[in-house]
Each structure stands twice: as C-alpha cells, then as structure tokens.
Amino acid sequence: MTGDHQTLALLLFSAFVAVTLFITTWVGRARQGSAEEFYAGGRLFSPMENGFAIAGDYMSAASFLGISGLIALFGYDGMLYSVGFLVAWLVVLLFVAELVRNCGRFTLADVVVARMAERPVRTALGASSVTVSVLYLVAQMVGAGSLVALLLGGTSDAARSWTVVGVGALMVIYVSFGGMRATTWIQIVKAVLLMAGAVALTVLVLARFHGDVNALLDAAAQRSGHGKDFLAPGLRYGGDWTSRLDFISLGVALVLGTAGLPHILSRFYTVPTARAARHSVVWSIGLIGGFYLMTIVLGFGAAALVGSAEVRASNASGNTAIPLLALDLGGGEGSTGGTVLFAVVAAIAFATILAVVAGITLASSASVAHDLYASLRRPGRRKYGEVAVARVAAVGTGVVAIGLGLLAQDLNVAFLVGLAFALAASANLPALLYALFWRRFTTRGAVWAVYGGLVPAVVLVLVSPVVSGGPTSLFPDVDFQLFPLENPGLVSIPLGFLAGWLGTVTSPDPPDEAKHAETEVRALTGAGAA
C-alpha cells in the first residue's frame, strides 16, 4: 500500500479513536458507581437506540471482514455464515429477548439462579460466559491485526502484534471509564458508519455490473479459479462426509449460539421494559438482515473484481477482501479515489472492531464481578465494590484476549466466531432454555448443563484440526488431532442438553415449584422485574 493509504487511513483511525475516547470521557463524568449504571446504563435507552447498539454489537469483524472473505474464497459455502447469523435472531426474538429482560438484572446467570441455588449456578455460568467472551474477543483482535498489516504493506507481523495490543488497551479504557453508556453510544456510532459504508460499497459493486446480479456471479465464478463450482455447495464443506458434518455442525452452532452470547443478552437489560427489549430486537433484525444481504454482494464482488487468488495472497483466510475491494472500486492502487475509499473502509472496519470488543469486554467483566466474585468470595473477607472488581476484570480479560489474539493471527475471524457460537450454544443455551421452560429443572441440572456442554466443546476444539495436524492449524508442526470436525457444535450442543436433563432426573433435591411459578409469571408478565 502507498504512503497516501497509510496516512489517510491512520488519520481516520485516529479520528474515530478520538471521538470514542471523548464519548467515554463525557459519559464517564456521569455517575458510574452503581452496578445498574455501569452494567445497564441506567436502563434508559430507547428501543431504537438499543436496536442500533445491538446491531453494532453483533455486526463484528467476523461479519464485515470474515464472512465476505469466506464468500470471496469459497463462494456458496461462505454464505452459510450470513444465513446462520441472520436466522439466529429469530431464535432470540421468539424465545429469549423478552423473557430474559423480565427475569434477569445484569447477566445470564441472573435468569437461571432465580429458581436455583445461587453459588454453584453463578460459578458455572460465570466461567462459561468468560470463556465464550474471550474466544469472541480473540476473533476481533485477529481482524484488527489483519487490517493494519494490510495497511502497512501486508507482511508486517510486528504491526499486527502491536495492533492487537493497542485494541486490547483501548477496550479496557472504554469499559473501565465509560461502562455500558459509553459502550452503547460507541456501538450506535459504529452501526451507523458500518451500514453507510456497506451500502456505499454494495451500490458501487452493483453499478460496476450495471445492476446485473447474474453478470456479477458469472464474473465471480470465472475469477475464482473454480468455475461454476464456486456457485454451488460443496467447495469448502462437500469434499467428504467429514466436511459435510462440519457444515451441519457450523450451521447448528450459528443458529443456536446467538441466544447464548453474554454480550448480546446483556443488551436487553439496558431498556426499561420487556416490550422495549422485544422492539429492540425488531430494530436490530432489520439492520442486521440488510447488512448480511450486503455482505453476500460484497463477497462475490471481491471475487469478481479482485479475484480469489489475490484475496488469498493478501491474507490466507480472506480477512482483507473488503479493503481490497474498496481499493478496486475507488479506481485501483495509486488512484485518489482508491486511496480515499480504502482508507474510509479500513477505518470503518477498525471502528467495528473497537465497538464490538468494548461490548464483549463489558459482558465478560460483568460475569467476573457479578457472578464469579459474588459467588466465590469467602465470608469474612473484605468485600470490594462490584463495579471496582468489574473494572479490574476488564484489565484481566484484555490481557488474556491479547495473548490469545497474538497466537491465532492466521485464522479467519468468522471461523473463530463460529467456535464462540458453538461454546455459547453448548453451555449457556441449555441452562437458559431449561430454566425458562422446564418446570422440573434443578440446580444440579443447571450446573451439569453448563459444564456438560462447555467442557466437551473446549476439549473437542483442542483435539481438532483447528489446533494441530494441518497447515492452517494453530500449531501446524505437531499433530494431536483426534476429533475430525473443526466446529464441535454437532456433538457438544446435544451433550449440553443431555447433561442438563440427566442432572435434573438424578437430582436428590426436588424442584422448587413455587420459585418456578414465580419465575414463569415474571417472565411472561414482567411483574417484579428489575
């Protein structure tokens, strides 16, 4: 990339960082001492504001960089991510949003412990939420590193590493000083920028082909190197039965995982009522649905105009397809239009990463302080303020995410998010759905559901091709691969539900019928909700 690209993009990066830091400082002046202010922003956001913030939280680096890159490399099979991420919101709307808002206060564990023994359930769900959040954070770190490496020439490992560190430091600042209010406004600004950028790029791609979608697809197939196979299923997931099962596993994880993501569920607590939570999801579905339709156009546009080989040469996982597409649409390398459009898109992508990491870090620190610290603190020990513990937890989460982000820099960000979705669907979702809908559910069932999904998911990932045994693995020079699938969801999600059922039917303690009745009334009517 030329010096003009670097200078302009870095100026835009700096401008967005300055704006977000100003928002954080401005909001930080307000009273952030109470848990409700820090975790939920005082529950003062409107459905439209929260809908934009949810969209900003959900449309991550995986959405903007990873999905389009996978479509540019694998065509039809890459679209699975777009479809899965979008369909997942129907599960959230129908089964989760309103009930979670009525039953909980700040975290997922609040919903489940309403009718269970508090300490073991909070410990289990707190550990699970932190694990999912850190894995999701790693994906954003990888996206940031790929973006800045492209900006500085595509081969700068040092730049990628320092970018990961810088993003981690910024997310700690956002969360520690601004809490949920600052995080929400950063996500709203980012959602507006991202939608505007995606619309502009989509219009330019379609204009290049005079609005003829068939011509776009034909050009994409021709430049992909795969011909018509690029437009048919099977290029990535159709080689053998293992890849087909991986396809099913990924689809199940994407559709079910959203309803168990801690940073998405925490957004429902920022509105005053359950009806507002439901309307927030309607707003977010409209924004997210439009965006994922555009990622399909952008992915095939990158294949058609840039070429799959060029995308892969820039980044083996396809994470830089969108910036390269913007460069071409603006007039190519060396042109003023290409320089400006590349820099704007790179800045929007960077803004996307910063906004999402802030939301995930806040959810993770809330789980540490509100769930783990509250349940594991020994009686008689000095009790530190929950918000103070959350701020310290944000620092710890940042350090862990930075370390793992440096390790996983060569993996596709959408693929990493797929793993996070699998963990969320395996551990969090069974406990949540059983607690909301199963009258006989017990404390043992809740704990077994969480660990029965989380532990197998983590173990299966560690012994999968993701970690060892292949050229694209984290450790390509060793091979301790035992599980053939890259995504564990097909095995770990049923195990989570099975463990929850088994723990319940073998529990020596009978279910608390009175608490279940109280939870059911609160979930359906909002009576007694925080």
Coordinates of C-alpha atoms in Angstrom, one line a residue:
M1 CA 0.0 0.0 0.0
T2 CA 1.2 3.5 -0.7
G3 CA 2.1 6.2 1.8
D4 CA -1.2 8.0 1.0
H5 CA -3.2 5.0 2.0
Q6 CA -1.3 4.7 5.3
T7 CA -1.5 8.4 6.1
L8 CA -5.2 8.9 5.4
A9 CA -6.3 5.6 7.0
L10 CA -4.3 6.3 10.1
L11 CA -5.8 9.8 10.3
L12 CA -9.3 8.3 10.1
F13 CA -8.4 5.6 12.7
S14 CA -7.1 8.4 15.0
A15 CA -10.3 10.4 14.4
F16 CA -12.6 7.6 15.4
V17 CA -10.4 6.7 18.4
A18 CA -10.5 10.3 19.5
V19 CA -14.3 10.5 19.1
T20 CA -14.8 7.3 21.1
L21 CA -12.5 8.4 23.8
F22 CA -14.3 11.7 24.0
I23 CA -17.6 9.8 24.4
T24 CA -16.0 7.7 27.1
T25 CA -14.7 10.7 28.9
W26 CA -18.0 12.6 28.6
V27 CA -20.1 9.7 29.8
G28 CA -17.6 8.8 32.5
R29 CA -18.3 12.1 34.2
A30 CA -21.8 10.9 34.9
R31 CA -22.3 8.8 38.0
Q32 CA -21.0 5.2 37.2
G33 CA -20.7 4.0 40.8
S34 CA -23.8 1.9 40.9
A35 CA -24.0 -1.5 39.3
E36 CA -27.1 -0.6 37.3
E37 CA -25.3 2.4 35.8
F38 CA -22.1 0.5 35.0
Y39 CA -23.7 -2.7 33.7
A40 CA -27.0 -1.5 32.2
G41 CA -26.6 2.3 31.6
G42 CA -29.4 3.0 34.0
R43 CA -31.9 1.2 31.7
L44 CA -32.5 4.5 29.9
F45 CA -32.1 3.6 26.3
S46 CA -35.0 3.6 23.8
P47 CA -35.8 0.6 21.6
M48 CA -34.3 2.3 18.6
E49 CA -31.1 3.3 20.3
N50 CA -30.7 -0.2 21.8
G51 CA -31.6 -1.8 18.4
F52 CA -28.8 0.1 16.8
A53 CA -26.5 -0.8 19.6
I54 CA -27.4 -4.5 19.4
A55 CA -26.7 -4.3 15.6
G56 CA -23.4 -2.6 16.4
D57 CA -22.5 -5.2 18.9
Y58 CA -23.4 -8.1 16.6
M59 CA -22.0 -6.9 13.3
S60 CA -18.4 -7.7 14.2
A61 CA -15.2 -8.1 12.4
A62 CA -16.4 -11.6 11.6
S63 CA -19.4 -10.1 9.8
F64 CA -17.6 -7.3 7.9
L65 CA -14.2 -8.9 7.2
G66 CA -14.6 -12.6 7.8
I67 CA -17.8 -13.5 6.0
S68 CA -17.1 -11.5 2.9
G69 CA -13.6 -13.1 2.8
L70 CA -15.0 -16.6 3.1
I71 CA -17.5 -15.9 0.3
A72 CA -14.7 -14.5 -1.9
L73 CA -12.7 -17.6 -1.3
F74 CA -15.4 -20.3 -1.2
G75 CA -18.4 -18.8 -2.9
Y76 CA -21.7 -20.5 -2.0
D77 CA -20.3 -22.3 1.1
G78 CA -19.2 -19.0 2.6
M79 CA -22.8 -17.7 2.6
L80 CA -23.6 -20.2 5.4
Y81 CA -22.3 -17.7 7.9
S82 CA -24.5 -14.9 6.6
V83 CA -27.6 -17.1 6.7
G84 CA -26.8 -18.6 10.1
F85 CA -26.1 -15.3 11.8
L86 CA -29.3 -13.8 10.5
V87 CA -31.6 -16.8 11.2
A88 CA -30.2 -16.9 14.7
W89 CA -32.1 -13.7 15.5
L90 CA -35.4 -15.5 15.1
V91 CA -34.5 -17.7 18.0
V92 CA -33.6 -14.7 20.0
L93 CA -36.8 -12.9 19.2
L94 CA -39.1 -15.8 19.8
F95 CA -37.6 -17.5 22.9
V96 CA -35.1 -15.2 24.6
A97 CA -35.3 -11.4 24.4
E98 CA -38.5 -10.5 26.4
L99 CA -38.1 -13.4 28.9
V100 CA -34.5 -12.5 29.7
R101 CA -35.3 -8.9 30.2
N102 CA -38.1 -9.8 32.7
C103 CA -36.2 -12.4 34.6
G104 CA -32.7 -11.0 34.9
R105 CA -30.8 -7.9 36.0
F106 CA -27.3 -7.8 34.5
T107 CA -26.0 -11.2 33.4
L108 CA -27.3 -14.5 32.0
A109 CA -26.8 -16.2 35.4
D110 CA -29.4 -13.9 36.9
V111 CA -32.1 -15.6 34.8
V112 CA -31.1 -19.1 35.8
V113 CA -30.5 -18.6 39.5
A114 CA -34.0 -17.1 40.0
R115 CA -35.1 -20.6 40.9
M116 CA -31.8 -22.4 41.8
A117 CA -29.1 -22.5 44.5
E118 CA -27.2 -19.3 43.6
R119 CA -23.5 -20.1 44.3
P120 CA -22.9 -23.2 42.0
V121 CA -25.0 -21.9 39.2
R122 CA -23.4 -18.5 39.2
T123 CA -19.9 -20.1 39.2
A124 CA -20.7 -22.3 36.3
L125 CA -22.4 -19.7 34.1
G126 CA -19.8 -17.1 35.0
A127 CA -17.0 -19.4 33.9
S128 CA -18.8 -20.3 30.7
S129 CA -19.6 -16.6 29.9
V130 CA -16.0 -15.5 30.3
T131 CA -14.8 -18.4 28.1
V132 CA -17.2 -17.5 25.3
S133 CA -16.4 -13.8 25.6
V134 CA -12.6 -14.3 25.5
L135 CA -12.9 -16.5 22.4
Y136 CA -15.1 -13.9 20.7
L137 CA -12.6 -11.2 21.6
V138 CA -9.8 -13.2 20.0
A139 CA -11.6 -13.0 16.7
Q140 CA -11.8 -9.2 16.9
M141 CA -8.1 -9.0 17.7
V142 CA -7.2 -11.1 14.7
G143 CA -9.4 -8.9 12.5
A144 CA -7.6 -5.8 13.7
G145 CA -4.2 -7.3 13.2
S146 CA -5.0 -8.3 9.6
L147 CA -6.4 -4.9 8.8
V148 CA -3.4 -2.9 9.9
A149 CA -1.0 -5.4 8.4
L150 CA -2.7 -4.8 5.0
L151 CA -2.5 -1.1 5.6
L152 CA 1.3 -1.2 6.3
G153 CA 2.2 -3.5 3.5
G154 CA 0.6 -6.8 4.2
T155 CA 3.7 -8.5 5.7
S156 CA 4.3 -6.6 8.9
D157 CA 4.0 -9.1 11.7
A158 CA 5.1 -6.5 14.2
A159 CA 2.3 -4.2 13.1
R160 CA -0.2 -6.9 13.6
S161 CA 1.0 -7.7 17.0
W162 CA 1.1 -4.1 18.2
T163 CA -2.4 -3.6 16.8
V164 CA -3.7 -6.4 18.9
V165 CA -2.1 -4.9 22.0
G166 CA -3.4 -1.4 21.1
V167 CA -7.0 -2.7 20.6
G168 CA -6.8 -4.5 23.9
A169 CA -5.7 -1.4 25.7
L170 CA -8.5 0.7 24.2
M171 CA -11.2 -1.8 25.1
V172 CA -10.0 -1.7 28.7
I173 CA -10.2 2.1 28.7
Y174 CA -13.7 2.1 27.2
V175 CA -15.1 -0.3 29.7
S176 CA -13.3 0.9 32.8
F177 CA -14.2 4.5 32.5
G178 CA -17.4 4.6 30.5
G179 CA -19.3 1.4 31.4
M180 CA -22.5 0.5 29.5
R181 CA -23.4 4.0 28.5
A182 CA -20.2 4.8 26.7
T183 CA -20.1 1.3 25.2
T184 CA -23.7 1.8 23.8
W185 CA -23.0 5.1 22.2
I186 CA -19.8 3.8 20.6
Q187 CA -21.8 0.9 19.2
I188 CA -24.5 3.2 17.9
V189 CA -21.9 5.4 16.1
K190 CA -20.2 2.3 14.7
A191 CA -23.5 0.8 13.5
V192 CA -24.3 4.0 11.5
L193 CA -20.9 4.1 10.0
L194 CA -20.8 0.4 9.1
M195 CA -24.3 0.5 7.5
A196 CA -23.3 3.6 5.5
G197 CA -20.1 2.0 4.3
A198 CA -21.7 -1.3 3.4
V199 CA -24.5 0.5 1.4
A200 CA -21.9 2.6 -0.5
L201 CA -19.8 -0.4 -1.4
T202 CA -22.8 -2.5 -2.4
V203 CA -24.1 0.2 -4.7
L204 CA -20.7 0.6 -6.3
V205 CA -20.3 -3.2 -6.9
L206 CA -23.8 -3.4 -8.4
A207 CA -23.1 -0.3 -10.5
R208 CA -19.9 -1.9 -11.9
F209 CA -22.1 -4.7 -13.3
H210 CA -25.0 -2.3 -14.3
G211 CA -27.3 -3.9 -11.7
D212 CA -27.0 -7.3 -13.3
V213 CA -26.6 -9.8 -10.5
N214 CA -26.1 -12.7 -12.9
A215 CA -23.2 -10.9 -14.5
L216 CA -21.7 -10.4 -11.0
L217 CA -22.0 -14.1 -10.2
D218 CA -20.6 -15.2 -13.6
A219 CA -17.6 -12.9 -13.1
A220 CA -17.0 -14.1 -9.6
A221 CA -17.1 -17.8 -10.8
Q222 CA -14.7 -17.0 -13.6
R223 CA -12.1 -15.2 -11.4
S224 CA -12.4 -17.7 -8.5
G225 CA -10.5 -20.4 -10.3
H226 CA -13.3 -22.9 -9.6
G227 CA -15.7 -22.1 -12.4
K228 CA -19.4 -22.9 -11.8
D229 CA -18.4 -25.0 -8.7
F230 CA -17.9 -21.6 -7.0
L231 CA -21.6 -21.0 -7.1
A232 CA -22.6 -24.5 -6.0
P233 CA -22.5 -26.1 -2.5
G234 CA -19.5 -28.3 -1.6
L235 CA -16.4 -26.2 -2.4
R236 CA -15.4 -26.0 1.3
Y237 CA -17.8 -28.4 3.0
G238 CA -18.6 -31.0 0.4
G239 CA -15.4 -32.9 -0.2
D240 CA -16.2 -35.9 2.1
W241 CA -18.6 -36.9 4.9
T242 CA -16.3 -35.1 7.5
S243 CA -16.6 -31.8 5.8
R244 CA -20.4 -32.3 5.3
L245 CA -20.8 -33.0 9.0
D246 CA -18.7 -29.9 9.7
F247 CA -21.1 -27.9 7.6
I248 CA -24.1 -29.1 9.7
S249 CA -22.2 -28.6 12.9
L250 CA -21.4 -25.0 12.0
G251 CA -24.9 -24.3 10.9
V252 CA -26.4 -25.5 14.2
A253 CA -23.9 -23.6 16.2
L254 CA -24.6 -20.3 14.3
V255 CA -28.4 -20.6 14.6
L256 CA -28.4 -21.5 18.3
G257 CA -25.4 -19.7 19.5
T258 CA -26.6 -16.1 19.4
A259 CA -29.2 -16.8 22.1
G260 CA -26.4 -17.8 24.5
L261 CA -23.9 -14.9 23.8
P262 CA -23.3 -13.0 27.1
H263 CA -22.7 -9.6 25.4
I264 CA -25.9 -9.9 23.3
L265 CA -28.1 -10.9 26.3
S266 CA -26.7 -8.1 28.4
R267 CA -28.1 -5.6 25.9
F268 CA -31.6 -6.5 26.8
Y269 CA -31.1 -5.0 30.3
T270 CA -30.4 -1.5 29.0
V271 CA -34.0 -0.8 28.2
P272 CA -36.8 -0.1 30.7
T273 CA -39.3 -2.8 29.8
A274 CA -39.6 -6.2 28.2
R275 CA -41.7 -4.7 25.4
A276 CA -38.8 -2.3 24.7
A277 CA -36.5 -5.3 24.6
R278 CA -38.7 -7.0 22.0
H279 CA -38.8 -3.8 19.9
S280 CA -35.1 -3.5 20.2
V281 CA -34.7 -6.9 18.6
V282 CA -37.1 -5.9 15.8
W283 CA -34.9 -2.9 15.0
S284 CA -31.8 -4.9 15.1
I285 CA -33.2 -7.6 12.8
G286 CA -34.0 -5.0 10.2
L287 CA -30.4 -3.6 10.4
I288 CA -28.7 -6.9 10.6
G289 CA -30.8 -8.5 7.9
G290 CA -30.0 -5.7 5.4
F291 CA -26.3 -5.8 6.3
Y292 CA -25.9 -9.6 5.8
L293 CA -27.6 -9.4 2.4
M294 CA -25.0 -6.8 1.5
T295 CA -22.1 -9.0 2.7
I296 CA -23.1 -11.6 0.1
V297 CA -22.9 -9.0 -2.7
L298 CA -19.6 -7.7 -1.3
G299 CA -18.1 -11.2 -1.0
F300 CA -19.0 -12.1 -4.6
G301 CA -17.9 -8.6 -5.7
A302 CA -14.5 -9.2 -4.2
A303 CA -14.1 -12.5 -6.0
A304 CA -15.3 -10.9 -9.3
L305 CA -13.2 -7.6 -9.1
V306 CA -10.2 -8.5 -7.0
G307 CA -10.0 -12.3 -7.6
S308 CA -9.9 -15.1 -5.2
A309 CA -6.2 -15.7 -5.7
E310 CA -5.4 -12.1 -5.0
V311 CA -7.5 -12.1 -1.8
R312 CA -5.8 -15.3 -0.6
A313 CA -2.4 -13.9 -1.4
S314 CA -3.1 -10.8 0.7
N315 CA -4.4 -12.9 3.6
A316 CA -4.7 -16.7 3.6
S317 CA -8.0 -16.6 5.5
G318 CA -9.6 -13.8 3.4
N319 CA -9.9 -11.3 6.1
T320 CA -8.7 -8.4 3.8
A321 CA -11.2 -9.0 1.0
I322 CA -13.3 -5.9 1.8
P323 CA -10.5 -3.3 1.9
L324 CA -9.1 -4.7 -1.3
L325 CA -12.5 -4.5 -2.9
A326 CA -12.8 -0.9 -1.8
L327 CA -9.4 -0.1 -3.3
D328 CA -10.5 -1.5 -6.7
L329 CA -13.9 0.2 -6.6
G330 CA -12.3 3.6 -6.0
G331 CA -10.1 3.3 -9.1
G332 CA -7.3 0.9 -8.1
E333 CA -4.0 1.3 -6.3
G334 CA -2.4 4.7 -6.8
S335 CA -5.6 6.5 -7.6
T336 CA -7.1 9.2 -5.4
G337 CA -10.5 7.5 -5.3
G338 CA -9.0 4.2 -4.4
T339 CA -6.9 5.7 -1.6
V340 CA -9.8 7.5 -0.1
L341 CA -12.3 4.6 -0.3
F342 CA -9.7 2.1 1.0
A343 CA -8.9 4.4 3.9
V344 CA -12.6 5.0 4.8
V345 CA -13.4 1.3 4.7
A346 CA -10.4 0.4 6.7
A347 CA -11.3 3.0 9.3
I348 CA -14.9 1.7 9.5
A349 CA -13.7 -1.9 9.9
F350 CA -11.4 -0.7 12.7
A351 CA -14.3 1.2 14.3
T352 CA -16.3 -2.1 14.1
I353 CA -13.6 -4.0 16.0
L354 CA -13.3 -1.3 18.7
A355 CA -17.0 -1.1 19.3
V356 CA -17.5 -4.9 19.5
V357 CA -14.6 -5.5 21.8
A358 CA -16.0 -2.9 24.2
G359 CA -19.3 -4.7 24.4
I360 CA -17.7 -8.1 24.9
T361 CA -15.3 -6.9 27.5
L362 CA -18.1 -5.3 29.5
A363 CA -20.1 -8.5 29.4
S364 CA -17.1 -10.6 30.5
S365 CA -16.1 -8.2 33.3
A366 CA -19.8 -8.3 34.5
S367 CA -19.7 -12.1 34.6
V368 CA -16.5 -12.0 36.6
A369 CA -17.7 -9.4 39.1
H370 CA -21.4 -10.1 39.4
D371 CA -21.2 -13.9 39.1
L372 CA -17.8 -15.3 39.9
Y373 CA -16.6 -12.8 42.5
A374 CA -20.0 -12.7 44.2
S375 CA -20.2 -16.5 44.5
L376 CA -16.6 -17.4 45.2
R377 CA -15.8 -14.6 47.8
R378 CA -15.2 -16.2 51.2
P379 CA -17.4 -14.9 54.1
G380 CA -15.5 -12.6 56.4
R381 CA -13.1 -11.4 53.6
R382 CA -13.1 -7.7 52.7
K383 CA -15.8 -7.0 50.2
Y384 CA -14.7 -4.8 47.4
G385 CA -17.3 -2.9 45.4
E386 CA -18.7 -4.9 42.5
V387 CA -18.0 -2.1 39.9
A388 CA -14.4 -1.9 41.1
V389 CA -14.0 -5.6 40.6
A390 CA -15.5 -5.3 37.2
R391 CA -13.0 -2.7 36.2
V392 CA -10.1 -4.8 37.3
A393 CA -11.7 -7.8 35.5
A394 CA -11.7 -5.8 32.3
V395 CA -8.0 -5.4 32.5
G396 CA -7.5 -9.2 33.1
T397 CA -9.8 -10.0 30.2
G398 CA -7.9 -7.7 28.0
V399 CA -4.6 -9.3 28.9
V400 CA -5.9 -12.8 28.1
A401 CA -7.5 -11.8 24.9
I402 CA -4.3 -10.0 23.7
G403 CA -2.2 -13.2 24.4
L404 CA -4.6 -15.5 22.5
G405 CA -5.1 -12.9 19.7
L406 CA -1.3 -12.9 19.1
L407 CA -1.4 -16.7 18.9
A408 CA -4.3 -17.0 16.5
Q409 CA -3.4 -14.3 14.0
D410 CA -3.6 -16.6 10.9
L411 CA -7.2 -17.9 11.5
N412 CA -10.3 -16.5 9.8
V413 CA -12.3 -14.2 12.1
A414 CA -15.7 -15.6 11.1
F415 CA -14.4 -19.1 11.7
L416 CA -13.2 -18.1 15.2
V417 CA -16.6 -16.5 16.0
G418 CA -18.2 -19.8 14.8
L419 CA -16.3 -21.5 17.6
A420 CA -17.5 -19.0 20.2
F421 CA -21.1 -19.5 19.0
A422 CA -20.6 -23.3 19.4
L423 CA -19.5 -22.8 23.0
A424 CA -22.4 -20.5 23.8
A425 CA -24.9 -22.9 22.3
S426 CA -23.4 -25.8 24.1
A427 CA -23.1 -24.4 27.6
N428 CA -25.3 -21.3 28.1
L429 CA -28.3 -22.1 25.9
P430 CA -29.3 -25.4 27.5
A431 CA -29.3 -23.9 31.0
L432 CA -31.2 -20.8 29.8
L433 CA -33.9 -22.7 28.0
Y434 CA -34.4 -25.3 30.6
A435 CA -34.6 -22.6 33.3
L436 CA -37.3 -20.7 31.4
F437 CA -39.4 -23.6 30.1
W438 CA -38.9 -26.8 32.2
R439 CA -40.8 -26.9 35.4
R440 CA -38.7 -29.8 36.9
F441 CA -35.3 -28.2 36.2
T442 CA -33.0 -28.3 39.3
T443 CA -29.7 -26.8 40.5
R444 CA -27.8 -30.0 39.6
G445 CA -29.3 -29.9 36.2
A446 CA -28.2 -26.3 35.6
V447 CA -24.6 -27.0 36.7
W448 CA -24.4 -30.2 34.6
A449 CA -25.9 -28.5 31.6
V450 CA -23.2 -25.8 31.7
Y451 CA -20.2 -28.0 32.3
G452 CA -21.7 -30.8 30.2
G453 CA -21.6 -28.5 27.2
L454 CA -18.6 -26.3 27.9
V455 CA -16.0 -29.0 28.8
P456 CA -16.7 -31.2 25.7
A457 CA -16.7 -28.2 23.4
V458 CA -13.4 -26.9 24.7
V459 CA -11.8 -30.4 24.7
L460 CA -13.1 -31.1 21.1
V461 CA -11.6 -27.9 19.8
L462 CA -8.3 -28.6 21.5
V463 CA -8.1 -32.0 19.7
S464 CA -9.5 -30.8 16.4
P465 CA -7.8 -29.6 13.2
V466 CA -8.1 -26.1 14.5
V467 CA -5.2 -26.6 16.9
S468 CA -3.0 -29.2 15.3
G469 CA -2.5 -31.6 12.4
G470 CA -2.8 -29.2 9.4
P471 CA -1.1 -26.4 7.6
T472 CA -3.7 -23.8 8.8
S473 CA -3.7 -25.1 12.4
L474 CA -2.5 -23.0 15.4
F475 CA 0.4 -25.5 15.8
P476 CA 1.0 -26.9 12.3
D477 CA 4.2 -28.7 13.2
V478 CA 2.6 -31.0 15.7
D479 CA -0.3 -33.4 15.4
F480 CA -2.5 -34.5 18.4
Q481 CA -5.7 -34.3 16.4
L482 CA -8.3 -36.8 17.5
F483 CA -11.6 -35.1 16.5
P484 CA -12.1 -34.6 12.8
L485 CA -14.6 -31.7 12.8
E486 CA -13.4 -28.1 13.0
N487 CA -16.6 -27.0 14.8
P488 CA -17.7 -29.0 17.8
G489 CA -21.3 -27.9 17.9
L490 CA -22.8 -31.1 16.4
V491 CA -21.5 -33.1 19.4
S492 CA -21.2 -30.6 22.2
I493 CA -24.7 -28.9 21.9
P494 CA -26.7 -32.2 22.3
L495 CA -24.3 -33.1 25.2
G496 CA -25.2 -29.9 27.0
F497 CA -28.9 -30.5 26.7
L498 CA -28.4 -34.2 27.6
A499 CA -26.3 -33.3 30.7
G500 CA -28.9 -30.8 31.9
W501 CA -31.7 -33.5 31.6
L502 CA -29.6 -36.2 33.2
G503 CA -28.6 -33.9 36.1
T504 CA -32.2 -33.0 36.7
V505 CA -33.7 -36.5 36.7
T506 CA -30.9 -37.8 39.0
S507 CA -31.0 -34.8 41.4
P508 CA -31.8 -35.7 45.0
D509 CA -33.4 -32.3 45.6
P510 CA -36.9 -31.8 44.2
P511 CA -37.6 -28.8 42.0
D512 CA -38.9 -25.7 43.7
E513 CA -42.4 -25.4 42.3
A514 CA -43.1 -22.0 44.0
K515 CA -40.0 -20.4 42.5
H516 CA -40.8 -21.8 39.1
A517 CA -44.3 -20.4 39.3
E518 CA -42.8 -17.0 40.3
T519 CA -40.2 -17.1 37.5
E520 CA -42.9 -18.1 35.0
V521 CA -45.2 -15.2 36.0
R522 CA -42.3 -12.7 35.9
A523 CA -41.0 -14.0 32.5
L524 CA -44.5 -13.7 30.9
T525 CA -45.8 -10.5 32.5
G526 CA -42.8 -8.6 33.8
A527 CA -44.3 -8.4 37.3
G528 CA -41.4 -7.8 39.7
A529 CA -38.8 -7.3 37.0
A530 CA -35.8 -5.1 37.8

